[in-house]
Amino acid sequence: MSAEPANPVAAVRAVLPSLTPAAQSIARIILDDPGLVVRSTITEFSAVSGTSEATIVRTARALGFAGYSQMRFALAAAVAKEPERLVPGDLAPDDPLTDVIAKVARAESEALADTAAQLDPDQLGEIVQAISTARRVDVYGVAASGLVAADMSQKLLRIGLSSHPFSDAHLALTSAALLRKGDVAVAISCSGETPDVLVPARTAAETGALIVGITNNPRSSLAEMAHHTLVSAGRETAFRPGALASRISQLLIVDCIFVGLAQRTYDRADAAIRATREATDRYRAR
């Protein structure tokens, strides 16, 4: 990486799947207890983590830092802004529901904050411009990401844009093959490695369509393929699988795109929202 990540905790979580097993074990300690890194010299951290100092340095560099000291200082600055991140707090089988509520709310809040910190307004603007002029917008996603895909397509339809969500790979491929230059395909995958999302996205790219990737992993196959990659943040735990943990941050990205589109195409969007509201109001009044 050319520069240290602005949000080190989010950056570590994002690249975790692409790290070597040894680096993953170090990264998980950082995520579980960043305060431990802040308090430890590299020798102390080596003893605690059971890894060599050389492995720790290589991991710090893989995470985007010049070395362990730079990573330690960045984490210290991050947790100084949010002291509660120093306190480990994963869900446990015997947690009372009061703790479950607090921990889930905190995880959701952190996911939103981490995602917002990683969004590039300039890149978001380019995506909004492309979608606003597209003939068609395909959105691919399965399982929890499929719910986000459906939400995005519904929002785009509401403001008069032609969009269809696909969670079935065969239907997605059928639609992707018929896209052309100027169209947009949005591929949503927490891991960035979901075959049912990657294959239609590649097909769409071959037609000349613009590919937008929404993923937790900026080093994934999806991120490498997409013309634009928006990184969502979500922490996987025993009770919150990765796809569920990232859903709230994926929805944040979708909402930012939607609002940007509504602003850019205000007159058309406003007329479309009025027309669709009137249609649904008449239906409910029957």
PDB file of C-alpha atoms in Angstrom:
ATOM      1  CA  MET A   1       0.000   0.000   0.000  1.00  0.00           C
ATOM      2  CA  SER A   2       1.213   3.490  -0.799  1.00  0.00           C
ATOM      3  CA  ALA A   3      -0.127   5.143   2.373  1.00  0.00           C
ATOM      4  CA  GLU A   4      -1.028   4.071   5.859  1.00  0.00           C
ATOM      5  CA  PRO A   5      -4.758   3.319   6.225  1.00  0.00           C
ATOM      6  CA  ALA A   6      -6.798   6.133   7.756  1.00  0.00           C
ATOM      7  CA  ASN A   7      -8.765   3.644   9.821  1.00  0.00           C
ATOM      8  CA  PRO A   8      -6.369   0.856  10.868  1.00  0.00           C
ATOM      9  CA  VAL A   9      -8.964  -1.368  12.539  1.00  0.00           C
ATOM     10  CA  ALA A  10     -11.221  -1.303   9.468  1.00  0.00           C
ATOM     11  CA  ALA A  11      -8.216  -1.850   7.187  1.00  0.00           C
ATOM     12  CA  VAL A  12      -7.087  -4.921   9.132  1.00  0.00           C
ATOM     13  CA  ARG A  13     -10.587  -6.384   9.055  1.00  0.00           C
ATOM     14  CA  ALA A  14     -10.920  -5.738   5.316  1.00  0.00           C
ATOM     15  CA  VAL A  15      -7.740  -7.538   4.252  1.00  0.00           C
ATOM     16  CA  LEU A  16      -7.977 -10.363   6.795  1.00  0.00           C
ATOM     17  CA  PRO A  17      -9.214 -13.017   4.310  1.00  0.00           C
ATOM     18  CA  SER A  18      -6.286 -12.392   1.960  1.00  0.00           C
ATOM     19  CA  LEU A  19      -3.546 -12.790   4.582  1.00  0.00           C
ATOM     20  CA  THR A  20      -1.412 -15.874   5.191  1.00  0.00           C
ATOM     21  CA  PRO A  21      -2.449 -18.104   8.136  1.00  0.00           C
ATOM     22  CA  ALA A  22       0.325 -16.693  10.334  1.00  0.00           C
ATOM     23  CA  ALA A  23      -0.591 -13.114   9.464  1.00  0.00           C
ATOM     24  CA  GLN A  24      -4.283 -13.883  10.043  1.00  0.00           C
ATOM     25  CA  SER A  25      -3.558 -15.049  13.584  1.00  0.00           C
ATOM     26  CA  ILE A  26      -1.781 -11.752  14.298  1.00  0.00           C
ATOM     27  CA  ALA A  27      -4.529  -9.727  12.630  1.00  0.00           C
ATOM     28  CA  ARG A  28      -7.203 -11.458  14.709  1.00  0.00           C
ATOM     29  CA  ILE A  29      -5.392 -10.491  17.906  1.00  0.00           C
ATOM     30  CA  ILE A  30      -5.293  -6.902  16.664  1.00  0.00           C
ATOM     31  CA  LEU A  31      -9.031  -6.960  15.968  1.00  0.00           C
ATOM     32  CA  ASP A  32      -9.956  -8.723  19.209  1.00  0.00           C
ATOM     33  CA  ASP A  33      -7.848  -6.472  21.433  1.00  0.00           C
ATOM     34  CA  PRO A  34      -6.168  -3.500  19.707  1.00  0.00           C
ATOM     35  CA  GLY A  35      -5.226  -2.191  23.142  1.00  0.00           C
ATOM     36  CA  LEU A  36      -2.881  -5.141  23.548  1.00  0.00           C
ATOM     37  CA  VAL A  37      -0.855  -3.944  20.561  1.00  0.00           C
ATOM     38  CA  VAL A  38      -0.861  -0.375  21.833  1.00  0.00           C
ATOM     39  CA  ARG A  39       0.552  -1.513  25.201  1.00  0.00           C
ATOM     40  CA  SER A  40       3.107  -4.000  23.853  1.00  0.00           C
ATOM     41  CA  THR A  41       6.579  -3.689  22.397  1.00  0.00           C
ATOM     42  CA  ILE A  42       7.253  -5.963  19.452  1.00  0.00           C
ATOM     43  CA  THR A  43       9.104  -8.371  21.770  1.00  0.00           C
ATOM     44  CA  GLU A  44       6.154  -8.492  24.162  1.00  0.00           C
ATOM     45  CA  PHE A  45       3.678  -8.933  21.332  1.00  0.00           C
ATOM     46  CA  SER A  46       5.807 -11.711  19.870  1.00  0.00           C
ATOM     47  CA  ALA A  47       5.612 -13.583  23.174  1.00  0.00           C
ATOM     48  CA  VAL A  48       1.859 -13.084  23.507  1.00  0.00           C
ATOM     49  CA  SER A  49       1.048 -14.011  19.896  1.00  0.00           C
ATOM     50  CA  GLY A  50       3.502 -16.907  19.683  1.00  0.00           C
ATOM     51  CA  THR A  51       4.952 -15.573  16.425  1.00  0.00           C
ATOM     52  CA  SER A  52       8.372 -14.266  15.497  1.00  0.00           C
ATOM     53  CA  GLU A  53       9.197 -10.574  15.358  1.00  0.00           C
ATOM     54  CA  ALA A  54       9.954 -10.961  11.652  1.00  0.00           C
ATOM     55  CA  THR A  55       6.466 -12.359  11.036  1.00  0.00           C
ATOM     56  CA  ILE A  56       4.935  -9.452  12.957  1.00  0.00           C
ATOM     57  CA  VAL A  57       6.844  -6.922  10.860  1.00  0.00           C
ATOM     58  CA  ARG A  58       5.818  -8.654   7.618  1.00  0.00           C
ATOM     59  CA  THR A  59       2.207  -8.650   8.782  1.00  0.00           C
ATOM     60  CA  ALA A  60       2.343  -4.949   9.648  1.00  0.00           C
ATOM     61  CA  ARG A  61       3.649  -4.228   6.152  1.00  0.00           C
ATOM     62  CA  ALA A  62       0.954  -6.414   4.584  1.00  0.00           C
ATOM     63  CA  LEU A  63      -1.600  -4.334   6.482  1.00  0.00           C
ATOM     64  CA  GLY A  64      -0.219  -1.136   4.970  1.00  0.00           C
ATOM     65  CA  PHE A  65       2.241   0.075   7.608  1.00  0.00           C
ATOM     66  CA  ALA A  66       5.982   0.640   7.364  1.00  0.00           C
ATOM     67  CA  GLY A  67       6.531  -1.558  10.410  1.00  0.00           C
ATOM     68  CA  TYR A  68       5.258  -2.582  13.830  1.00  0.00           C
ATOM     69  CA  SER A  69       5.914   0.792  15.479  1.00  0.00           C
ATOM     70  CA  GLN A  70       3.905   2.630  12.838  1.00  0.00           C
ATOM     71  CA  MET A  71       1.032   0.159  13.220  1.00  0.00           C
ATOM     72  CA  ARG A  72       1.147   0.519  16.991  1.00  0.00           C
ATOM     73  CA  PHE A  73       1.020   4.328  16.818  1.00  0.00           C
ATOM     74  CA  ALA A  74      -1.843   4.250  14.307  1.00  0.00           C
ATOM     75  CA  LEU A  75      -3.859   1.921  16.527  1.00  0.00           C
ATOM     76  CA  ALA A  76      -3.139   4.135  19.549  1.00  0.00           C
ATOM     77  CA  ALA A  77      -4.492   7.160  17.678  1.00  0.00           C
ATOM     78  CA  ALA A  78      -7.553   5.215  16.539  1.00  0.00           C
ATOM     79  CA  VAL A  79      -8.498   3.912  19.972  1.00  0.00           C
ATOM     80  CA  ALA A  80      -7.842   7.336  21.535  1.00  0.00           C
ATOM     81  CA  LYS A  81     -10.739   8.605  19.416  1.00  0.00           C
ATOM     82  CA  GLU A  82     -12.881   5.616  20.403  1.00  0.00           C
ATOM     83  CA  PRO A  83     -11.666   4.267  23.786  1.00  0.00           C
ATOM     84  CA  GLU A  84     -14.345   1.557  23.844  1.00  0.00           C
ATOM     85  CA  ARG A  85     -12.445  -0.222  21.062  1.00  0.00           C
ATOM     86  CA  LEU A  86      -9.776  -1.073  23.617  1.00  0.00           C
ATOM     87  CA  VAL A  87     -12.248  -3.364  25.331  1.00  0.00           C
ATOM     88  CA  PRO A  88     -12.733  -6.797  23.759  1.00  0.00           C
ATOM     89  CA  GLY A  89     -16.427  -7.522  23.444  1.00  0.00           C
ATOM     90  CA  ASP A  90     -17.446 -10.462  21.282  1.00  0.00           C
ATOM     91  CA  LEU A  91     -20.762 -12.208  21.774  1.00  0.00           C
ATOM     92  CA  ALA A  92     -20.650 -15.220  24.085  1.00  0.00           C
ATOM     93  CA  PRO A  93     -23.126 -18.117  24.450  1.00  0.00           C
ATOM     94  CA  ASP A  94     -23.976 -17.108  28.022  1.00  0.00           C
ATOM     95  CA  ASP A  95     -24.361 -13.361  27.431  1.00  0.00           C
ATOM     96  CA  PRO A  96     -27.577 -11.932  28.919  1.00  0.00           C
ATOM     97  CA  LEU A  97     -29.827 -10.224  26.369  1.00  0.00           C
ATOM     98  CA  THR A  98     -28.918  -6.809  27.760  1.00  0.00           C
ATOM     99  CA  ASP A  99     -25.296  -7.473  26.752  1.00  0.00           C
ATOM    100  CA  VAL A 100     -26.394  -8.921  23.396  1.00  0.00           C
ATOM    101  CA  ILE A 101     -28.261  -5.703  22.607  1.00  0.00           C
ATOM    102  CA  ALA A 102     -25.311  -3.530  23.590  1.00  0.00           C
ATOM    103  CA  LYS A 103     -22.726  -5.593  21.717  1.00  0.00           C
ATOM    104  CA  VAL A 104     -24.790  -5.938  18.530  1.00  0.00           C
ATOM    105  CA  ALA A 105     -25.575  -2.206  18.553  1.00  0.00           C
ATOM    106  CA  ARG A 106     -21.901  -1.408  19.015  1.00  0.00           C
ATOM    107  CA  ALA A 107     -20.881  -3.745  16.192  1.00  0.00           C
ATOM    108  CA  GLU A 108     -23.443  -2.201  13.845  1.00  0.00           C
ATOM    109  CA  SER A 109     -22.343   1.312  14.773  1.00  0.00           C
ATOM    110  CA  GLU A 110     -18.683   0.462  14.204  1.00  0.00           C
ATOM    111  CA  ALA A 111     -19.473  -1.159  10.857  1.00  0.00           C
ATOM    112  CA  LEU A 112     -21.252   1.995   9.684  1.00  0.00           C
ATOM    113  CA  ALA A 113     -18.475   4.288  10.904  1.00  0.00           C
ATOM    114  CA  ASP A 114     -15.731   2.133   9.370  1.00  0.00           C
ATOM    115  CA  THR A 115     -17.549   1.935   6.037  1.00  0.00           C
ATOM    116  CA  ALA A 116     -18.166   5.681   5.905  1.00  0.00           C
ATOM    117  CA  ALA A 117     -14.483   6.336   6.651  1.00  0.00           C
ATOM    118  CA  GLN A 118     -13.444   4.207   3.653  1.00  0.00           C
ATOM    119  CA  LEU A 119     -15.861   5.694   1.108  1.00  0.00           C
ATOM    120  CA  ASP A 120     -14.170   7.922  -1.470  1.00  0.00           C
ATOM    121  CA  PRO A 121     -16.549  10.778  -2.453  1.00  0.00           C
ATOM    122  CA  ASP A 122     -14.893  11.191  -5.862  1.00  0.00           C
ATOM    123  CA  GLN A 123     -15.272   7.513  -6.697  1.00  0.00           C
ATOM    124  CA  LEU A 124     -18.837   7.540  -5.409  1.00  0.00           C
ATOM    125  CA  GLY A 125     -19.548  10.497  -7.686  1.00  0.00           C
ATOM    126  CA  GLU A 126     -18.239   8.623 -10.715  1.00  0.00           C
ATOM    127  CA  ILE A 127     -20.474   5.660  -9.895  1.00  0.00           C
ATOM    128  CA  VAL A 128     -23.503   7.922  -9.449  1.00  0.00           C
ATOM    129  CA  GLN A 129     -22.805   9.573 -12.806  1.00  0.00           C
ATOM    130  CA  ALA A 130     -22.493   6.214 -14.574  1.00  0.00           C
ATOM    131  CA  ILE A 131     -25.716   4.840 -13.090  1.00  0.00           C
ATOM    132  CA  SER A 132     -27.647   8.043 -13.788  1.00  0.00           C
ATOM    133  CA  THR A 133     -27.018   7.704 -17.531  1.00  0.00           C
ATOM    134  CA  ALA A 134     -27.138   3.904 -17.805  1.00  0.00           C
ATOM    135  CA  ARG A 135     -29.714   2.173 -20.004  1.00  0.00           C
ATOM    136  CA  ARG A 136     -29.877  -0.717 -17.532  1.00  0.00           C
ATOM    137  CA  VAL A 137     -28.459  -1.542 -14.133  1.00  0.00           C
ATOM    138  CA  ASP A 138     -28.008  -5.193 -13.119  1.00  0.00           C
ATOM    139  CA  VAL A 139     -27.407  -5.972  -9.449  1.00  0.00           C
ATOM    140  CA  TYR A 140     -25.950  -9.375  -8.511  1.00  0.00           C
ATOM    141  CA  GLY A 141     -25.946 -10.823  -4.989  1.00  0.00           C
ATOM    142  CA  VAL A 142     -26.817 -14.048  -3.187  1.00  0.00           C
ATOM    143  CA  ALA A 143     -27.935 -14.891   0.373  1.00  0.00           C
ATOM    144  CA  ALA A 144     -27.628 -11.813   2.625  1.00  0.00           C
ATOM    145  CA  SER A 145     -26.014  -9.844  -0.208  1.00  0.00           C
ATOM    146  CA  GLY A 146     -28.990 -10.829  -2.335  1.00  0.00           C
ATOM    147  CA  LEU A 147     -31.239  -8.938   0.073  1.00  0.00           C
ATOM    148  CA  VAL A 148     -29.042  -5.876  -0.405  1.00  0.00           C
ATOM    149  CA  ALA A 149     -29.191  -6.334  -4.191  1.00  0.00           C
ATOM    150  CA  ALA A 150     -32.994  -6.406  -4.050  1.00  0.00           C
ATOM    151  CA  ASP A 151     -33.018  -3.290  -1.886  1.00  0.00           C
ATOM    152  CA  MET A 152     -30.776  -1.413  -4.320  1.00  0.00           C
ATOM    153  CA  SER A 153     -32.857  -2.335  -7.364  1.00  0.00           C
ATOM    154  CA  GLN A 154     -36.053  -1.317  -5.587  1.00  0.00           C
ATOM    155  CA  LYS A 155     -34.555   2.066  -4.759  1.00  0.00           C
ATOM    156  CA  LEU A 156     -33.374   2.634  -8.331  1.00  0.00           C
ATOM    157  CA  LEU A 157     -36.766   1.665  -9.748  1.00  0.00           C
ATOM    158  CA  ARG A 158     -38.414   4.092  -7.342  1.00  0.00           C
ATOM    159  CA  ILE A 159     -36.592   7.008  -8.980  1.00  0.00           C
ATOM    160  CA  GLY A 160     -37.231   5.866 -12.542  1.00  0.00           C
ATOM    161  CA  LEU A 161     -34.066   3.895 -13.324  1.00  0.00           C
ATOM    162  CA  SER A 162     -34.255   0.506 -15.041  1.00  0.00           C
ATOM    163  CA  SER A 163     -32.751  -1.984 -12.610  1.00  0.00           C
ATOM    164  CA  HIS A 164     -33.125  -5.692 -11.864  1.00  0.00           C
ATOM    165  CA  PRO A 165     -31.702  -7.770  -8.979  1.00  0.00           C
ATOM    166  CA  PHE A 166     -30.408 -11.299  -9.610  1.00  0.00           C
ATOM    167  CA  SER A 167     -29.671 -13.972  -7.007  1.00  0.00           C
ATOM    168  CA  ASP A 168     -29.899 -16.882  -9.485  1.00  0.00           C
ATOM    169  CA  ALA A 169     -26.644 -17.330 -11.408  1.00  0.00           C
ATOM    170  CA  HIS A 170     -28.340 -18.544 -14.606  1.00  0.00           C
ATOM    171  CA  LEU A 171     -30.709 -15.581 -14.749  1.00  0.00           C
ATOM    172  CA  ALA A 172     -27.849 -13.240 -13.865  1.00  0.00           C
ATOM    173  CA  LEU A 173     -25.751 -14.641 -16.723  1.00  0.00           C
ATOM    174  CA  THR A 174     -28.667 -14.325 -19.140  1.00  0.00           C
ATOM    175  CA  SER A 175     -29.075 -10.651 -18.282  1.00  0.00           C
ATOM    176  CA  ALA A 176     -25.338  -9.949 -18.130  1.00  0.00           C
ATOM    177  CA  ALA A 177     -24.811 -11.302 -21.646  1.00  0.00           C
ATOM    178  CA  LEU A 178     -27.309  -8.745 -22.969  1.00  0.00           C
ATOM    179  CA  LEU A 179     -25.708  -5.695 -21.375  1.00  0.00           C
ATOM    180  CA  ARG A 180     -23.693  -3.290 -23.472  1.00  0.00           C
ATOM    181  CA  LYS A 181     -21.352  -0.344 -23.137  1.00  0.00           C
ATOM    182  CA  GLY A 182     -22.908   2.340 -20.978  1.00  0.00           C
ATOM    183  CA  ASP A 183     -24.798  -0.148 -18.819  1.00  0.00           C
ATOM    184  CA  VAL A 184     -23.788  -0.828 -15.212  1.00  0.00           C
ATOM    185  CA  ALA A 185     -23.514  -4.088 -13.254  1.00  0.00           C
ATOM    186  CA  VAL A 186     -23.281  -3.879  -9.468  1.00  0.00           C
ATOM    187  CA  ALA A 187     -21.805  -7.029  -7.896  1.00  0.00           C
ATOM    188  CA  ILE A 188     -22.252  -7.474  -4.139  1.00  0.00           C
ATOM    189  CA  SER A 189     -20.240 -10.089  -2.230  1.00  0.00           C
ATOM    190  CA  CYS A 190     -18.936  -9.930   1.324  1.00  0.00           C
ATOM    191  CA  SER A 191     -15.943 -12.159   0.526  1.00  0.00           C
ATOM    192  CA  GLY A 192     -15.530 -10.933  -3.033  1.00  0.00           C
ATOM    193  CA  GLU A 193     -15.153 -14.568  -4.090  1.00  0.00           C
ATOM    194  CA  THR A 194     -18.786 -15.731  -4.532  1.00  0.00           C
ATOM    195  CA  PRO A 195     -18.914 -17.642  -7.875  1.00  0.00           C
ATOM    196  CA  ASP A 196     -22.597 -16.823  -8.476  1.00  0.00           C
ATOM    197  CA  VAL A 197     -21.649 -13.144  -8.367  1.00  0.00           C
ATOM    198  CA  LEU A 198     -18.212 -13.235 -10.001  1.00  0.00           C
ATOM    199  CA  VAL A 199     -19.219 -15.173 -13.127  1.00  0.00           C
ATOM    200  CA  PRO A 200     -22.064 -12.859 -14.239  1.00  0.00           C
ATOM    201  CA  ALA A 201     -19.936  -9.832 -13.335  1.00  0.00           C
ATOM    202  CA  ARG A 202     -17.167 -11.090 -15.631  1.00  0.00           C
ATOM    203  CA  THR A 203     -19.708 -11.695 -18.389  1.00  0.00           C
ATOM    204  CA  ALA A 204     -21.049  -8.165 -17.931  1.00  0.00           C
ATOM    205  CA  ALA A 205     -17.509  -6.793 -18.144  1.00  0.00           C
ATOM    206  CA  GLU A 206     -16.985  -8.607 -21.444  1.00  0.00           C
ATOM    207  CA  THR A 207     -19.974  -6.748 -22.923  1.00  0.00           C
ATOM    208  CA  GLY A 208     -18.417  -3.402 -22.054  1.00  0.00           C
ATOM    209  CA  ALA A 209     -20.613  -2.668 -19.037  1.00  0.00           C
ATOM    210  CA  LEU A 210     -19.145  -0.789 -16.072  1.00  0.00           C
ATOM    211  CA  ILE A 211     -18.627  -3.070 -13.058  1.00  0.00           C
ATOM    212  CA  VAL A 212     -19.135  -1.748  -9.527  1.00  0.00           C
ATOM    213  CA  GLY A 213     -18.049  -4.071  -6.715  1.00  0.00           C
ATOM    214  CA  ILE A 214     -19.284  -3.863  -3.130  1.00  0.00           C
ATOM    215  CA  THR A 215     -17.196  -6.139  -0.913  1.00  0.00           C
ATOM    216  CA  ASN A 216     -15.525  -6.452   2.474  1.00  0.00           C
ATOM    217  CA  ASN A 217     -12.251  -7.566   0.890  1.00  0.00           C
ATOM    218  CA  PRO A 218     -10.338  -4.960  -1.163  1.00  0.00           C
ATOM    219  CA  ARG A 219      -7.900  -7.677  -2.328  1.00  0.00           C
ATOM    220  CA  SER A 220     -10.581 -10.072  -3.567  1.00  0.00           C
ATOM    221  CA  SER A 221     -11.219 -11.305  -7.106  1.00  0.00           C
ATOM    222  CA  LEU A 222     -14.231  -8.992  -7.290  1.00  0.00           C
ATOM    223  CA  ALA A 223     -12.178  -5.969  -6.254  1.00  0.00           C
ATOM    224  CA  GLU A 224      -9.541  -6.775  -8.874  1.00  0.00           C
ATOM    225  CA  MET A 225     -12.149  -7.170 -11.614  1.00  0.00           C
ATOM    226  CA  ALA A 226     -14.387  -4.187 -10.852  1.00  0.00           C
ATOM    227  CA  HIS A 227     -13.854  -0.786 -12.389  1.00  0.00           C
ATOM    228  CA  HIS A 228     -14.928   0.720  -9.055  1.00  0.00           C
ATOM    229  CA  THR A 229     -14.747  -1.036  -5.676  1.00  0.00           C
ATOM    230  CA  LEU A 230     -16.589   0.197  -2.596  1.00  0.00           C
ATOM    231  CA  VAL A 231     -15.385  -1.468   0.606  1.00  0.00           C
ATOM    232  CA  SER A 232     -17.931  -2.357   3.265  1.00  0.00           C
ATOM    233  CA  ALA A 233     -16.943  -3.151   6.847  1.00  0.00           C
ATOM    234  CA  GLY A 234     -18.325  -5.905   9.033  1.00  0.00           C
ATOM    235  CA  ARG A 235     -16.771  -8.139  11.665  1.00  0.00           C
ATOM    236  CA  GLU A 236     -17.410 -11.875  11.553  1.00  0.00           C
ATOM    237  CA  THR A 237     -18.130 -13.605  14.851  1.00  0.00           C
ATOM    238  CA  ALA A 238     -19.500 -16.978  15.929  1.00  0.00           C
ATOM    239  CA  PHE A 239     -23.003 -15.553  16.193  1.00  0.00           C
ATOM    240  CA  ARG A 240     -22.738 -13.065  13.322  1.00  0.00           C
ATOM    241  CA  PRO A 241     -21.470 -14.708  10.114  1.00  0.00           C
ATOM    242  CA  GLY A 242     -19.553 -12.431   7.755  1.00  0.00           C
ATOM    243  CA  ALA A 243     -22.388 -11.872   5.293  1.00  0.00           C
ATOM    244  CA  LEU A 244     -24.776 -10.808   8.065  1.00  0.00           C
ATOM    245  CA  ALA A 245     -22.207  -8.617   9.779  1.00  0.00           C
ATOM    246  CA  SER A 246     -21.552  -6.681   6.574  1.00  0.00           C
ATOM    247  CA  ARG A 247     -25.168  -6.300   5.461  1.00  0.00           C
ATOM    248  CA  ILE A 248     -25.717  -3.060   7.393  1.00  0.00           C
ATOM    249  CA  SER A 249     -22.596  -1.491   5.855  1.00  0.00           C
ATOM    250  CA  GLN A 250     -23.564  -2.678   2.366  1.00  0.00           C
ATOM    251  CA  LEU A 251     -26.938  -0.981   2.849  1.00  0.00           C
ATOM    252  CA  LEU A 252     -25.148   2.218   3.866  1.00  0.00           C
ATOM    253  CA  ILE A 253     -23.236   2.178   0.568  1.00  0.00           C
ATOM    254  CA  VAL A 254     -26.459   1.541  -1.359  1.00  0.00           C
ATOM    255  CA  ASP A 255     -28.174   4.425   0.429  1.00  0.00           C
ATOM    256  CA  CYS A 256     -25.270   6.780  -0.377  1.00  0.00           C
ATOM    257  CA  ILE A 257     -25.505   5.825  -4.056  1.00  0.00           C
ATOM    258  CA  PHE A 258     -29.287   6.282  -4.005  1.00  0.00           C
ATOM    259  CA  VAL A 259     -29.173   9.727  -2.402  1.00  0.00           C
ATOM    260  CA  GLY A 260     -26.433  10.806  -4.796  1.00  0.00           C
ATOM    261  CA  LEU A 261     -28.581   9.681  -7.728  1.00  0.00           C
ATOM    262  CA  ALA A 262     -31.674  11.428  -6.363  1.00  0.00           C
ATOM    263  CA  GLN A 263     -29.645  14.642  -6.065  1.00  0.00           C
ATOM    264  CA  ARG A 264     -28.118  14.380  -9.535  1.00  0.00           C
ATOM    265  CA  THR A 265     -31.431  13.573 -11.244  1.00  0.00           C
ATOM    266  CA  TYR A 266     -33.623  15.587  -8.895  1.00  0.00           C
ATOM    267  CA  ASP A 267     -36.445  16.566 -11.271  1.00  0.00           C
ATOM    268  CA  ARG A 268     -36.773  13.068 -12.739  1.00  0.00           C
ATOM    269  CA  ALA A 269     -36.365  11.388  -9.363  1.00  0.00           C
ATOM    270  CA  ASP A 270     -38.920  13.654  -7.693  1.00  0.00           C
ATOM    271  CA  ALA A 271     -41.490  13.038 -10.441  1.00  0.00           C
ATOM    272  CA  ALA A 272     -40.893   9.279 -10.268  1.00  0.00           C
ATOM    273  CA  ILE A 273     -41.240   9.183  -6.468  1.00  0.00           C
ATOM    274  CA  ARG A 274     -44.499  11.146  -6.678  1.00  0.00           C
ATOM    275  CA  ALA A 275     -45.874   8.840  -9.377  1.00  0.00           C
ATOM    276  CA  THR A 276     -44.944   5.648  -7.533  1.00  0.00           C
ATOM    277  CA  ARG A 277     -46.298   6.979  -4.235  1.00  0.00           C
ATOM    278  CA  GLU A 278     -49.606   7.873  -5.869  1.00  0.00           C
ATOM    279  CA  ALA A 279     -49.842   4.407  -7.426  1.00  0.00           C
ATOM    280  CA  THR A 280     -49.220   2.620  -4.141  1.00  0.00           C
ATOM    281  CA  ASP A 281     -51.541   4.978  -2.255  1.00  0.00           C
ATOM    282  CA  ARG A 282     -54.362   4.197  -4.725  1.00  0.00           C
ATOM    283  CA  TYR A 283     -53.719   0.485  -4.249  1.00  0.00           C
ATOM    284  CA  ARG A 284     -53.899   0.724  -0.475  1.00  0.00           C
ATOM    285  CA  ALA A 285     -57.104   2.807  -0.681  1.00  0.00           C
ATOM    286  CA  ARG A 286     -58.984   0.058  -2.574  1.00  0.00           C
TER     287      ARG A 286
END
